């Protein structure tokens, strides 16, 4: 199984899976690991099949096969496992990633650095954040992933990325830690880590 990376955290684990195999090859791996055929009848596209299979194979590689995932009406995944109670999931074209935690809600996001963030930056970046990305263009992707991770962590619909998720100034050459604030009824401080690799950025809450 191509478990590309495993990051152990305090009562949590982040896993990264490079999706190099075809849907058919992943389906055969699934059958070997879970000893049953995957329920893929509702998937029309090969990419969605790959993502679904990769996520479950990745989780099996992290915590074993005795788990299930259900989705809320808003599409938020819910993990059922003896030890790990919280989950966040993200995909790019090349990678699937999951973040599992025993005790607290989490958020994770992965993005390709080639995504065209410039055309939408005014919709998700504050004016101060826009000034930061002029100095460090890679922060366009880092900030987007940060705000996606915070959005998943919050579990709320209708979040204004530009106004409700604010990021402290940072130098990506000196730190891989992000300090963010989620403004809801009160301001909540959130720490995140980011990792840049293989033309991608990965961000997860701490």
mmCIF file with all atom_site columns, C-alpha atoms in Angstrom:
data_model
loop_
_atom_site.group_PDB
_atom_site.id
_atom_site.type_symbol
_atom_site.label_atom_id
_atom_site.label_alt_id
_atom_site.label_comp_id
_atom_site.label_asym_id
_atom_site.label_entity_id
_atom_site.label_seq_id
_atom_site.pdbx_PDB_ins_code
_atom_site.Cartn_x
_atom_site.Cartn_y
_atom_site.Cartn_z
_atom_site.occupancy
_atom_site.B_iso_or_equiv
_atom_site.pdbx_formal_charge
_atom_site.auth_seq_id
_atom_site.auth_comp_id
_atom_site.auth_asym_id
_atom_site.auth_atom_id
_atom_site.pdbx_PDB_model_num
ATOM 1   C CA . UNK A 1 1   ? 0.000   0.000  0.000   1.00 0.00 ? 1   UNK A CA 1
ATOM 2   C CA . UNK A 1 2   ? 1.495   3.376  -0.985  1.00 0.00 ? 2   UNK A CA 1
ATOM 3   C CA . UNK A 1 3   ? 1.277   5.026  2.430   1.00 0.00 ? 3   UNK A CA 1
ATOM 4   C CA . UNK A 1 4   ? 3.496   7.953  1.474   1.00 0.00 ? 4   UNK A CA 1
ATOM 5   C CA . UNK A 1 5   ? 3.710   9.649  4.858   1.00 0.00 ? 5   UNK A CA 1
ATOM 6   C CA . UNK A 1 6   ? 2.555   9.070  8.430   1.00 0.00 ? 6   UNK A CA 1
ATOM 7   C CA . UNK A 1 7   ? 2.756   11.920 10.922  1.00 0.00 ? 7   UNK A CA 1
ATOM 8   C CA . UNK A 1 8   ? 2.201   10.944 14.547  1.00 0.00 ? 8   UNK A CA 1
ATOM 9   C CA . UNK A 1 9   ? 0.747   13.673 16.747  1.00 0.00 ? 9   UNK A CA 1
ATOM 10  C CA . UNK A 1 10  ? -0.438  13.812 20.359  1.00 0.00 ? 10  UNK A CA 1
ATOM 11  C CA . UNK A 1 11  ? -3.506  11.499 20.296  1.00 0.00 ? 11  UNK A CA 1
ATOM 12  C CA . UNK A 1 12  ? -3.751  11.948 16.538  1.00 0.00 ? 12  UNK A CA 1
ATOM 13  C CA . UNK A 1 13  ? -2.273  10.801 13.245  1.00 0.00 ? 13  UNK A CA 1
ATOM 14  C CA . UNK A 1 14  ? -2.050  12.287 9.750   1.00 0.00 ? 14  UNK A CA 1
ATOM 15  C CA . UNK A 1 15  ? -1.703  9.956  6.773   1.00 0.00 ? 15  UNK A CA 1
ATOM 16  C CA . UNK A 1 16  ? -0.842  10.713 3.151   1.00 0.00 ? 16  UNK A CA 1
ATOM 17  C CA . UNK A 1 17  ? -1.536  8.391  0.208   1.00 0.00 ? 17  UNK A CA 1
ATOM 18  C CA . UNK A 1 18  ? -0.187  8.954  -3.316  1.00 0.00 ? 18  UNK A CA 1
ATOM 19  C CA . UNK A 1 19  ? -2.817  7.777  -5.778  1.00 0.00 ? 19  UNK A CA 1
ATOM 20  C CA . UNK A 1 20  ? -0.618  6.190  -8.435  1.00 0.00 ? 20  UNK A CA 1
ATOM 21  C CA . UNK A 1 21  ? -2.846  3.167  -9.103  1.00 0.00 ? 21  UNK A CA 1
ATOM 22  C CA . UNK A 1 22  ? -5.917  2.842  -11.296 1.00 0.00 ? 22  UNK A CA 1
ATOM 23  C CA . UNK A 1 23  ? -9.385  2.514  -9.745  1.00 0.00 ? 23  UNK A CA 1
ATOM 24  C CA . UNK A 1 24  ? -9.336  -1.161 -10.705 1.00 0.00 ? 24  UNK A CA 1
ATOM 25  C CA . UNK A 1 25  ? -6.005  -1.755 -8.959  1.00 0.00 ? 25  UNK A CA 1
ATOM 26  C CA . UNK A 1 26  ? -7.197  0.073  -5.844  1.00 0.00 ? 26  UNK A CA 1
ATOM 27  C CA . UNK A 1 27  ? -10.407 -1.949 -5.873  1.00 0.00 ? 27  UNK A CA 1
ATOM 28  C CA . UNK A 1 28  ? -8.393  -5.166 -5.846  1.00 0.00 ? 28  UNK A CA 1
ATOM 29  C CA . UNK A 1 29  ? -6.312  -3.849 -2.938  1.00 0.00 ? 29  UNK A CA 1
ATOM 30  C CA . UNK A 1 30  ? -9.512  -3.000 -1.089  1.00 0.00 ? 30  UNK A CA 1
ATOM 31  C CA . UNK A 1 31  ? -10.850 -6.527 -1.559  1.00 0.00 ? 31  UNK A CA 1
ATOM 32  C CA . UNK A 1 32  ? -7.564  -7.974 -0.298  1.00 0.00 ? 32  UNK A CA 1
ATOM 33  C CA . UNK A 1 33  ? -7.514  -5.719 2.799   1.00 0.00 ? 33  UNK A CA 1
ATOM 34  C CA . UNK A 1 34  ? -11.214 -5.676 3.734   1.00 0.00 ? 34  UNK A CA 1
ATOM 35  C CA . UNK A 1 35  ? -12.182 -9.121 2.384   1.00 0.00 ? 35  UNK A CA 1
ATOM 36  C CA . UNK A 1 36  ? -15.222 -7.726 0.616   1.00 0.00 ? 36  UNK A CA 1
ATOM 37  C CA . UNK A 1 37  ? -16.082 -5.802 -2.517  1.00 0.00 ? 37  UNK A CA 1
ATOM 38  C CA . UNK A 1 38  ? -16.304 -2.012 -2.109  1.00 0.00 ? 38  UNK A CA 1
ATOM 39  C CA . UNK A 1 39  ? -19.733 -0.363 -2.533  1.00 0.00 ? 39  UNK A CA 1
ATOM 40  C CA . UNK A 1 40  ? -18.952 1.702  -5.625  1.00 0.00 ? 40  UNK A CA 1
ATOM 41  C CA . UNK A 1 41  ? -22.243 1.554  -7.543  1.00 0.00 ? 41  UNK A CA 1
ATOM 42  C CA . UNK A 1 42  ? -23.060 5.220  -6.900  1.00 0.00 ? 42  UNK A CA 1
ATOM 43  C CA . UNK A 1 43  ? -19.787 6.561  -8.320  1.00 0.00 ? 43  UNK A CA 1
ATOM 44  C CA . UNK A 1 44  ? -19.942 7.729  -11.932 1.00 0.00 ? 44  UNK A CA 1
ATOM 45  C CA . UNK A 1 45  ? -16.346 8.921  -12.290 1.00 0.00 ? 45  UNK A CA 1
ATOM 46  C CA . UNK A 1 46  ? -13.059 7.075  -11.906 1.00 0.00 ? 46  UNK A CA 1
ATOM 47  C CA . UNK A 1 47  ? -11.505 9.901  -9.907  1.00 0.00 ? 47  UNK A CA 1
ATOM 48  C CA . UNK A 1 48  ? -14.192 9.732  -7.224  1.00 0.00 ? 48  UNK A CA 1
ATOM 49  C CA . UNK A 1 49  ? -13.732 5.974  -6.999  1.00 0.00 ? 49  UNK A CA 1
ATOM 50  C CA . UNK A 1 50  ? -9.978  6.430  -6.555  1.00 0.00 ? 50  UNK A CA 1
ATOM 51  C CA . UNK A 1 51  ? -10.486 8.994  -3.805  1.00 0.00 ? 51  UNK A CA 1
ATOM 52  C CA . UNK A 1 52  ? -13.010 6.838  -1.945  1.00 0.00 ? 52  UNK A CA 1
ATOM 53  C CA . UNK A 1 53  ? -10.832 3.738  -2.146  1.00 0.00 ? 53  UNK A CA 1
ATOM 54  C CA . UNK A 1 54  ? -7.586  5.567  -1.334  1.00 0.00 ? 54  UNK A CA 1
ATOM 55  C CA . UNK A 1 55  ? -9.046  7.155  1.806   1.00 0.00 ? 55  UNK A CA 1
ATOM 56  C CA . UNK A 1 56  ? -10.256 3.831  3.177   1.00 0.00 ? 56  UNK A CA 1
ATOM 57  C CA . UNK A 1 57  ? -7.049  2.008  2.323   1.00 0.00 ? 57  UNK A CA 1
ATOM 58  C CA . UNK A 1 58  ? -5.116  4.828  3.958   1.00 0.00 ? 58  UNK A CA 1
ATOM 59  C CA . UNK A 1 59  ? -7.192  4.650  7.142   1.00 0.00 ? 59  UNK A CA 1
ATOM 60  C CA . UNK A 1 60  ? -6.782  0.861  7.228   1.00 0.00 ? 60  UNK A CA 1
ATOM 61  C CA . UNK A 1 61  ? -3.015  1.353  7.042   1.00 0.00 ? 61  UNK A CA 1
ATOM 62  C CA . UNK A 1 62  ? -3.159  3.752  9.982   1.00 0.00 ? 62  UNK A CA 1
ATOM 63  C CA . UNK A 1 63  ? -5.626  2.136  12.412  1.00 0.00 ? 63  UNK A CA 1
ATOM 64  C CA . UNK A 1 64  ? -6.781  -1.150 10.906  1.00 0.00 ? 64  UNK A CA 1
ATOM 65  C CA . UNK A 1 65  ? -10.001 -2.124 9.160   1.00 0.00 ? 65  UNK A CA 1
ATOM 66  C CA . UNK A 1 66  ? -12.422 -2.028 12.086  1.00 0.00 ? 66  UNK A CA 1
ATOM 67  C CA . UNK A 1 67  ? -13.941 1.386  11.332  1.00 0.00 ? 67  UNK A CA 1
ATOM 68  C CA . UNK A 1 68  ? -16.778 2.961  9.402   1.00 0.00 ? 68  UNK A CA 1
ATOM 69  C CA . UNK A 1 69  ? -17.439 6.426  7.988   1.00 0.00 ? 69  UNK A CA 1
ATOM 70  C CA . UNK A 1 70  ? -20.838 8.066  7.716   1.00 0.00 ? 70  UNK A CA 1
ATOM 71  C CA . UNK A 1 71  ? -21.653 11.526 6.373   1.00 0.00 ? 71  UNK A CA 1
ATOM 72  C CA . UNK A 1 72  ? -23.858 14.213 7.894   1.00 0.00 ? 72  UNK A CA 1
ATOM 73  C CA . UNK A 1 73  ? -26.494 16.027 5.883   1.00 0.00 ? 73  UNK A CA 1
ATOM 74  C CA . UNK A 1 74  ? -23.901 18.722 5.160   1.00 0.00 ? 74  UNK A CA 1
ATOM 75  C CA . UNK A 1 75  ? -21.434 16.123 3.877   1.00 0.00 ? 75  UNK A CA 1
ATOM 76  C CA . UNK A 1 76  ? -19.160 16.187 6.926   1.00 0.00 ? 76  UNK A CA 1
ATOM 77  C CA . UNK A 1 77  ? -17.490 12.795 7.530   1.00 0.00 ? 77  UNK A CA 1
ATOM 78  C CA . UNK A 1 78  ? -18.031 11.066 10.869  1.00 0.00 ? 78  UNK A CA 1
ATOM 79  C CA . UNK A 1 79  ? -15.658 8.321  11.992  1.00 0.00 ? 79  UNK A CA 1
ATOM 80  C CA . UNK A 1 80  ? -16.739 5.326  14.039  1.00 0.00 ? 80  UNK A CA 1
ATOM 81  C CA . UNK A 1 81  ? -13.791 3.526  15.673  1.00 0.00 ? 81  UNK A CA 1
ATOM 82  C CA . UNK A 1 82  ? -12.967 2.179  19.113  1.00 0.00 ? 82  UNK A CA 1
ATOM 83  C CA . UNK A 1 83  ? -10.226 4.780  19.742  1.00 0.00 ? 83  UNK A CA 1
ATOM 84  C CA . UNK A 1 84  ? -10.316 7.479  17.066  1.00 0.00 ? 84  UNK A CA 1
ATOM 85  C CA . UNK A 1 85  ? -13.478 9.600  17.109  1.00 0.00 ? 85  UNK A CA 1
ATOM 86  C CA . UNK A 1 86  ? -12.731 12.520 14.773  1.00 0.00 ? 86  UNK A CA 1
ATOM 87  C CA . UNK A 1 87  ? -11.710 12.660 11.134  1.00 0.00 ? 87  UNK A CA 1
ATOM 88  C CA . UNK A 1 88  ? -10.941 15.172 8.400   1.00 0.00 ? 88  UNK A CA 1
ATOM 89  C CA . UNK A 1 89  ? -10.344 14.230 4.760   1.00 0.00 ? 89  UNK A CA 1
ATOM 90  C CA . UNK A 1 90  ? -8.855  16.032 1.758   1.00 0.00 ? 90  UNK A CA 1
ATOM 91  C CA . UNK A 1 91  ? -7.795  15.161 -1.801  1.00 0.00 ? 91  UNK A CA 1
ATOM 92  C CA . UNK A 1 92  ? -5.842  16.596 -4.694  1.00 0.00 ? 92  UNK A CA 1
ATOM 93  C CA . UNK A 1 93  ? -5.513  14.958 -8.088  1.00 0.00 ? 93  UNK A CA 1
ATOM 94  C CA . UNK A 1 94  ? -2.422  13.078 -6.859  1.00 0.00 ? 94  UNK A CA 1
ATOM 95  C CA . UNK A 1 95  ? -2.927  12.646 -3.117  1.00 0.00 ? 95  UNK A CA 1
ATOM 96  C CA . UNK A 1 96  ? -5.472  11.623 -0.524  1.00 0.00 ? 96  UNK A CA 1
ATOM 97  C CA . UNK A 1 97  ? -4.924  12.608 3.094   1.00 0.00 ? 97  UNK A CA 1
ATOM 98  C CA . UNK A 1 98  ? -6.723  11.980 6.378   1.00 0.00 ? 98  UNK A CA 1
ATOM 99  C CA . UNK A 1 99  ? -6.352  13.306 9.913   1.00 0.00 ? 99  UNK A CA 1
ATOM 100 C CA . UNK A 1 100 ? -7.634  11.120 12.736  1.00 0.00 ? 100 UNK A CA 1
ATOM 101 C CA . UNK A 1 101 ? -7.862  12.163 16.383  1.00 0.00 ? 101 UNK A CA 1
ATOM 102 C CA . UNK A 1 102 ? -9.026  10.480 19.561  1.00 0.00 ? 102 UNK A CA 1
ATOM 103 C CA . UNK A 1 103 ? -10.464 13.438 21.460  1.00 0.00 ? 103 UNK A CA 1
ATOM 104 C CA . UNK A 1 104 ? -10.921 16.624 19.447  1.00 0.00 ? 104 UNK A CA 1
ATOM 105 C CA . UNK A 1 105 ? -12.220 17.890 16.131  1.00 0.00 ? 105 UNK A CA 1
ATOM 106 C CA . UNK A 1 106 ? -9.619  18.425 13.423  1.00 0.00 ? 106 UNK A CA 1
ATOM 107 C CA . UNK A 1 107 ? -9.198  19.927 9.974   1.00 0.00 ? 107 UNK A CA 1
ATOM 108 C CA . UNK A 1 108 ? -6.869  19.114 7.084   1.00 0.00 ? 108 UNK A CA 1
ATOM 109 C CA . UNK A 1 109 ? -6.430  20.291 3.502   1.00 0.00 ? 109 UNK A CA 1
ATOM 110 C CA . UNK A 1 110 ? -4.092  19.484 0.627   1.00 0.00 ? 110 UNK A CA 1
ATOM 111 C CA . UNK A 1 111 ? -3.740  21.534 -2.552  1.00 0.00 ? 111 UNK A CA 1
ATOM 112 C CA . UNK A 1 112 ? -1.565  21.582 -5.644  1.00 0.00 ? 112 UNK A CA 1
ATOM 113 C CA . UNK A 1 113 ? 0.677   24.628 -5.842  1.00 0.00 ? 113 UNK A CA 1
ATOM 114 C CA . UNK A 1 114 ? -0.301  24.866 -9.525  1.00 0.00 ? 114 UNK A CA 1
ATOM 115 C CA . UNK A 1 115 ? -3.897  25.770 -8.695  1.00 0.00 ? 115 UNK A CA 1
ATOM 116 C CA . UNK A 1 116 ? -4.836  29.271 -9.908  1.00 0.00 ? 116 UNK A CA 1
ATOM 117 C CA . UNK A 1 117 ? -5.286  31.063 -6.580  1.00 0.00 ? 117 UNK A CA 1
ATOM 118 C CA . UNK A 1 118 ? -4.567  34.561 -7.943  1.00 0.00 ? 118 UNK A CA 1
ATOM 119 C CA . UNK A 1 119 ? -7.931  34.858 -9.681  1.00 0.00 ? 119 UNK A CA 1
ATOM 120 C CA . UNK A 1 120 ? -9.858  34.334 -6.409  1.00 0.00 ? 120 UNK A CA 1
ATOM 121 C CA . UNK A 1 121 ? -7.483  35.710 -3.780  1.00 0.00 ? 121 UNK A CA 1
ATOM 122 C CA . UNK A 1 122 ? -9.614  38.759 -3.016  1.00 0.00 ? 122 UNK A CA 1
ATOM 123 C CA . UNK A 1 123 ? -12.464 36.446 -2.045  1.00 0.00 ? 123 UNK A CA 1
ATOM 124 C CA . UNK A 1 124 ? -10.511 34.561 0.626   1.00 0.00 ? 124 UNK A CA 1
ATOM 125 C CA . UNK A 1 125 ? -7.671  36.881 1.687   1.00 0.00 ? 125 UNK A CA 1
ATOM 126 C CA . UNK A 1 126 ? -7.947  40.006 3.824   1.00 0.00 ? 126 UNK A CA 1
ATOM 127 C CA . UNK A 1 127 ? -6.061  43.092 2.684   1.00 0.00 ? 127 UNK A CA 1
ATOM 128 C CA . UNK A 1 128 ? -3.278  42.354 5.177   1.00 0.00 ? 128 UNK A CA 1
ATOM 129 C CA . UNK A 1 129 ? -3.015  38.781 3.946   1.00 0.00 ? 129 UNK A CA 1
ATOM 130 C CA . UNK A 1 130 ? -2.878  40.012 0.347   1.00 0.00 ? 130 UNK A CA 1
ATOM 131 C CA . UNK A 1 131 ? 0.138   42.120 1.289   1.00 0.00 ? 131 UNK A CA 1
ATOM 132 C CA . UNK A 1 132 ? 1.834   39.023 2.732   1.00 0.00 ? 132 UNK A CA 1
ATOM 133 C CA . UNK A 1 133 ? 1.373   36.987 -0.456  1.00 0.00 ? 133 UNK A CA 1
ATOM 134 C CA . UNK A 1 134 ? 2.976   39.745 -2.511  1.00 0.00 ? 134 UNK A CA 1
ATOM 135 C CA . UNK A 1 135 ? 6.171   39.064 -0.552  1.00 0.00 ? 135 UNK A CA 1
ATOM 136 C CA . UNK A 1 136 ? 5.770   35.281 -0.410  1.00 0.00 ? 136 UNK A CA 1
ATOM 137 C CA . UNK A 1 137 ? 3.627   34.053 -3.353  1.00 0.00 ? 137 UNK A CA 1
ATOM 138 C CA . UNK A 1 138 ? 3.581   30.472 -1.997  1.00 0.00 ? 138 UNK A CA 1
ATOM 139 C CA . UNK A 1 139 ? 1.374   31.764 0.824   1.00 0.00 ? 139 UNK A CA 1
ATOM 140 C CA . UNK A 1 140 ? -1.551  31.990 -1.614  1.00 0.00 ? 140 UNK A CA 1
ATOM 141 C CA . UNK A 1 141 ? -1.729  28.200 -1.500  1.00 0.00 ? 141 UNK A CA 1
ATOM 142 C CA . UNK A 1 142 ? -0.761  27.952 2.186   1.00 0.00 ? 142 UNK A CA 1
ATOM 143 C CA . UNK A 1 143 ? -3.427  30.445 3.251   1.00 0.00 ? 143 UNK A CA 1
ATOM 144 C CA . UNK A 1 144 ? -6.106  28.796 1.130   1.00 0.00 ? 144 UNK A CA 1
ATOM 145 C CA . UNK A 1 145 ? -5.343  25.398 2.657   1.00 0.00 ? 145 UNK A CA 1
ATOM 146 C CA . UNK A 1 146 ? -5.188  26.937 6.121   1.00 0.00 ? 146 UNK A CA 1
ATOM 147 C CA . UNK A 1 147 ? -8.638  28.441 5.738   1.00 0.00 ? 147 UNK A CA 1
ATOM 148 C CA . UNK A 1 148 ? -10.043 25.210 4.298   1.00 0.00 ? 148 UNK A CA 1
ATOM 149 C CA . UNK A 1 149 ? -8.609  23.290 7.279   1.00 0.00 ? 149 UNK A CA 1
ATOM 150 C CA . UNK A 1 150 ? -10.113 25.788 9.744   1.00 0.00 ? 150 UNK A CA 1
ATOM 151 C CA . UNK A 1 151 ? -13.445 25.603 7.910   1.00 0.00 ? 151 UNK A CA 1
ATOM 152 C CA . UNK A 1 152 ? -13.475 21.810 8.268   1.00 0.00 ? 152 UNK A CA 1
ATOM 153 C CA . UNK A 1 153 ? -12.416 22.090 11.903  1.00 0.00 ? 153 UNK A CA 1
ATOM 154 C CA . UNK A 1 154 ? -15.257 24.538 12.611  1.00 0.00 ? 154 UNK A CA 1
ATOM 155 C CA . UNK A 1 155 ? -17.878 22.330 10.951  1.00 0.00 ? 155 UNK A CA 1
ATOM 156 C CA . UNK A 1 156 ? -19.984 25.341 10.040  1.00 0.00 ? 156 UNK A CA 1
ATOM 157 C CA . UNK A 1 157 ? -21.698 26.294 6.799   1.00 0.00 ? 157 UNK A CA 1
ATOM 158 C CA . UNK A 1 158 ? -21.577 29.788 5.324   1.00 0.00 ? 158 UNK A CA 1
ATOM 159 C CA . UNK A 1 159 ? -18.156 30.759 6.697   1.00 0.00 ? 159 UNK A CA 1
ATOM 160 C CA . UNK A 1 160 ? -16.685 33.901 5.099   1.00 0.00 ? 160 UNK A CA 1
ATOM 161 C CA . UNK A 1 161 ? -13.030 32.932 4.527   1.00 0.00 ? 161 UNK A CA 1
ATOM 162 C CA . UNK A 1 162 ? -11.939 36.547 4.094   1.00 0.00 ? 162 UNK A CA 1
ATOM 163 C CA . UNK A 1 163 ? -13.647 38.001 7.158   1.00 0.00 ? 163 UNK A CA 1
ATOM 164 C CA . UNK A 1 164 ? -14.006 35.128 9.617   1.00 0.00 ? 164 UNK A CA 1
ATOM 165 C CA . UNK A 1 165 ? -10.661 33.327 9.259   1.00 0.00 ? 165 UNK A CA 1
ATOM 166 C CA . UNK A 1 166 ? -7.672  35.568 9.883   1.00 0.00 ? 166 UNK A CA 1
ATOM 167 C CA . UNK A 1 167 ? -4.029  34.484 9.706   1.00 0.00 ? 167 UNK A CA 1
ATOM 168 C CA . UNK A 1 168 ? -1.115  36.060 11.553  1.00 0.00 ? 168 UNK A CA 1
ATOM 169 C CA . UNK A 1 169 ? 1.879   37.218 9.567   1.00 0.00 ? 169 UNK A CA 1
ATOM 170 C CA . UNK A 1 170 ? 4.414   34.477 8.915   1.00 0.00 ? 170 UNK A CA 1
ATOM 171 C CA . UNK A 1 171 ? 7.659   33.842 7.049   1.00 0.00 ? 171 UNK A CA 1
ATOM 172 C CA . UNK A 1 172 ? 7.399   30.445 5.285   1.00 0.00 ? 172 UNK A CA 1
ATOM 173 C CA . UNK A 1 173 ? 11.185  30.224 5.111   1.00 0.00 ? 173 UNK A CA 1
ATOM 174 C CA . UNK A 1 174 ? 11.475  30.329 8.908   1.00 0.00 ? 174 UNK A CA 1
ATOM 175 C CA . UNK A 1 175 ? 8.484   28.434 10.291  1.00 0.00 ? 175 UNK A CA 1
ATOM 176 C CA . UNK A 1 176 ? 5.948   25.767 9.411   1.00 0.00 ? 176 UNK A CA 1
ATOM 177 C CA . UNK A 1 177 ? 3.482   26.898 12.090  1.00 0.00 ? 177 UNK A CA 1
ATOM 178 C CA . UNK A 1 178 ? 0.425   29.053 11.404  1.00 0.00 ? 178 UNK A CA 1
ATOM 179 C CA . UNK A 1 179 ? -1.538  31.056 13.946  1.00 0.00 ? 179 UNK A CA 1
ATOM 180 C CA . UNK A 1 180 ? -5.117  31.688 12.866  1.00 0.00 ? 180 UNK A CA 1
ATOM 181 C CA . UNK A 1 181 ? -8.277  33.106 14.407  1.00 0.00 ? 181 UNK A CA 1
ATOM 182 C CA . UNK A 1 182 ? -11.777 31.908 13.643  1.00 0.00 ? 182 UNK A CA 1
ATOM 183 C CA . UNK A 1 183 ? -14.267 34.689 14.322  1.00 0.00 ? 183 UNK A CA 1
ATOM 184 C CA . UNK A 1 184 ? -17.676 33.302 15.193  1.00 0.00 ? 184 UNK A CA 1
ATOM 185 C CA . UNK A 1 185 ? -19.628 34.363 18.290  1.00 0.00 ? 185 UNK A CA 1
ATOM 186 C CA . UNK A 1 186 ? -16.210 34.682 19.923  1.00 0.00 ? 186 UNK A CA 1
ATOM 187 C CA . UNK A 1 187 ? -12.673 34.685 18.525  1.00 0.00 ? 187 UNK A CA 1
ATOM 188 C CA . UNK A 1 188 ? -11.068 31.246 18.685  1.00 0.00 ? 188 UNK A CA 1
ATOM 189 C CA . UNK A 1 189 ? -7.311  30.857 18.257  1.00 0.00 ? 189 UNK A CA 1
ATOM 190 C CA . UNK A 1 190 ? -6.147  27.882 16.208  1.00 0.00 ? 190 UNK A CA 1
ATOM 191 C CA . UNK A 1 191 ? -2.631  26.629 15.567  1.00 0.00 ? 191 UNK A CA 1
ATOM 192 C CA . UNK A 1 192 ? -1.855  24.778 12.359  1.00 0.00 ? 192 UNK A CA 1
ATOM 193 C CA . UNK A 1 193 ? 1.167   23.210 10.708  1.00 0.00 ? 193 UNK A CA 1
ATOM 194 C CA . UNK A 1 194 ? 1.960   23.241 7.019   1.00 0.00 ? 194 UNK A CA 1
ATOM 195 C CA . UNK A 1 195 ? 4.210   21.119 4.835   1.00 0.00 ? 195 UNK A CA 1
ATOM 196 C CA . UNK A 1 196 ? 5.303   21.895 1.269   1.00 0.00 ? 196 UNK A CA 1
ATOM 197 C CA . UNK A 1 197 ? 6.334   18.883 -0.824  1.00 0.00 ? 197 UNK A CA 1
ATOM 198 C CA . UNK A 1 198 ? 6.092   17.465 -4.354  1.00 0.00 ? 198 UNK A CA 1
ATOM 199 C CA . UNK A 1 199 ? 4.331   20.558 -5.716  1.00 0.00 ? 199 UNK A CA 1
ATOM 200 C CA . UNK A 1 200 ? 1.706   20.479 -2.951  1.00 0.00 ? 200 UNK A CA 1
ATOM 201 C CA . UNK A 1 201 ? 0.903   22.119 0.362   1.00 0.00 ? 201 UNK A CA 1
ATOM 202 C CA . UNK A 1 202 ? -0.571  20.189 3.285   1.00 0.00 ? 202 UNK A CA 1
ATOM 203 C CA . UNK A 1 203 ? -2.084  22.059 6.248   1.00 0.00 ? 203 UNK A CA 1
ATOM 204 C CA . UNK A 1 204 ? -3.589  20.554 9.398   1.00 0.00 ? 204 UNK A CA 1
ATOM 205 C CA . UNK A 1 205 ? -4.851  21.868 12.731  1.00 0.00 ? 205 UNK A CA 1
ATOM 206 C CA . UNK A 1 206 ? -2.943  21.147 15.958  1.00 0.00 ? 206 UNK A CA 1
#
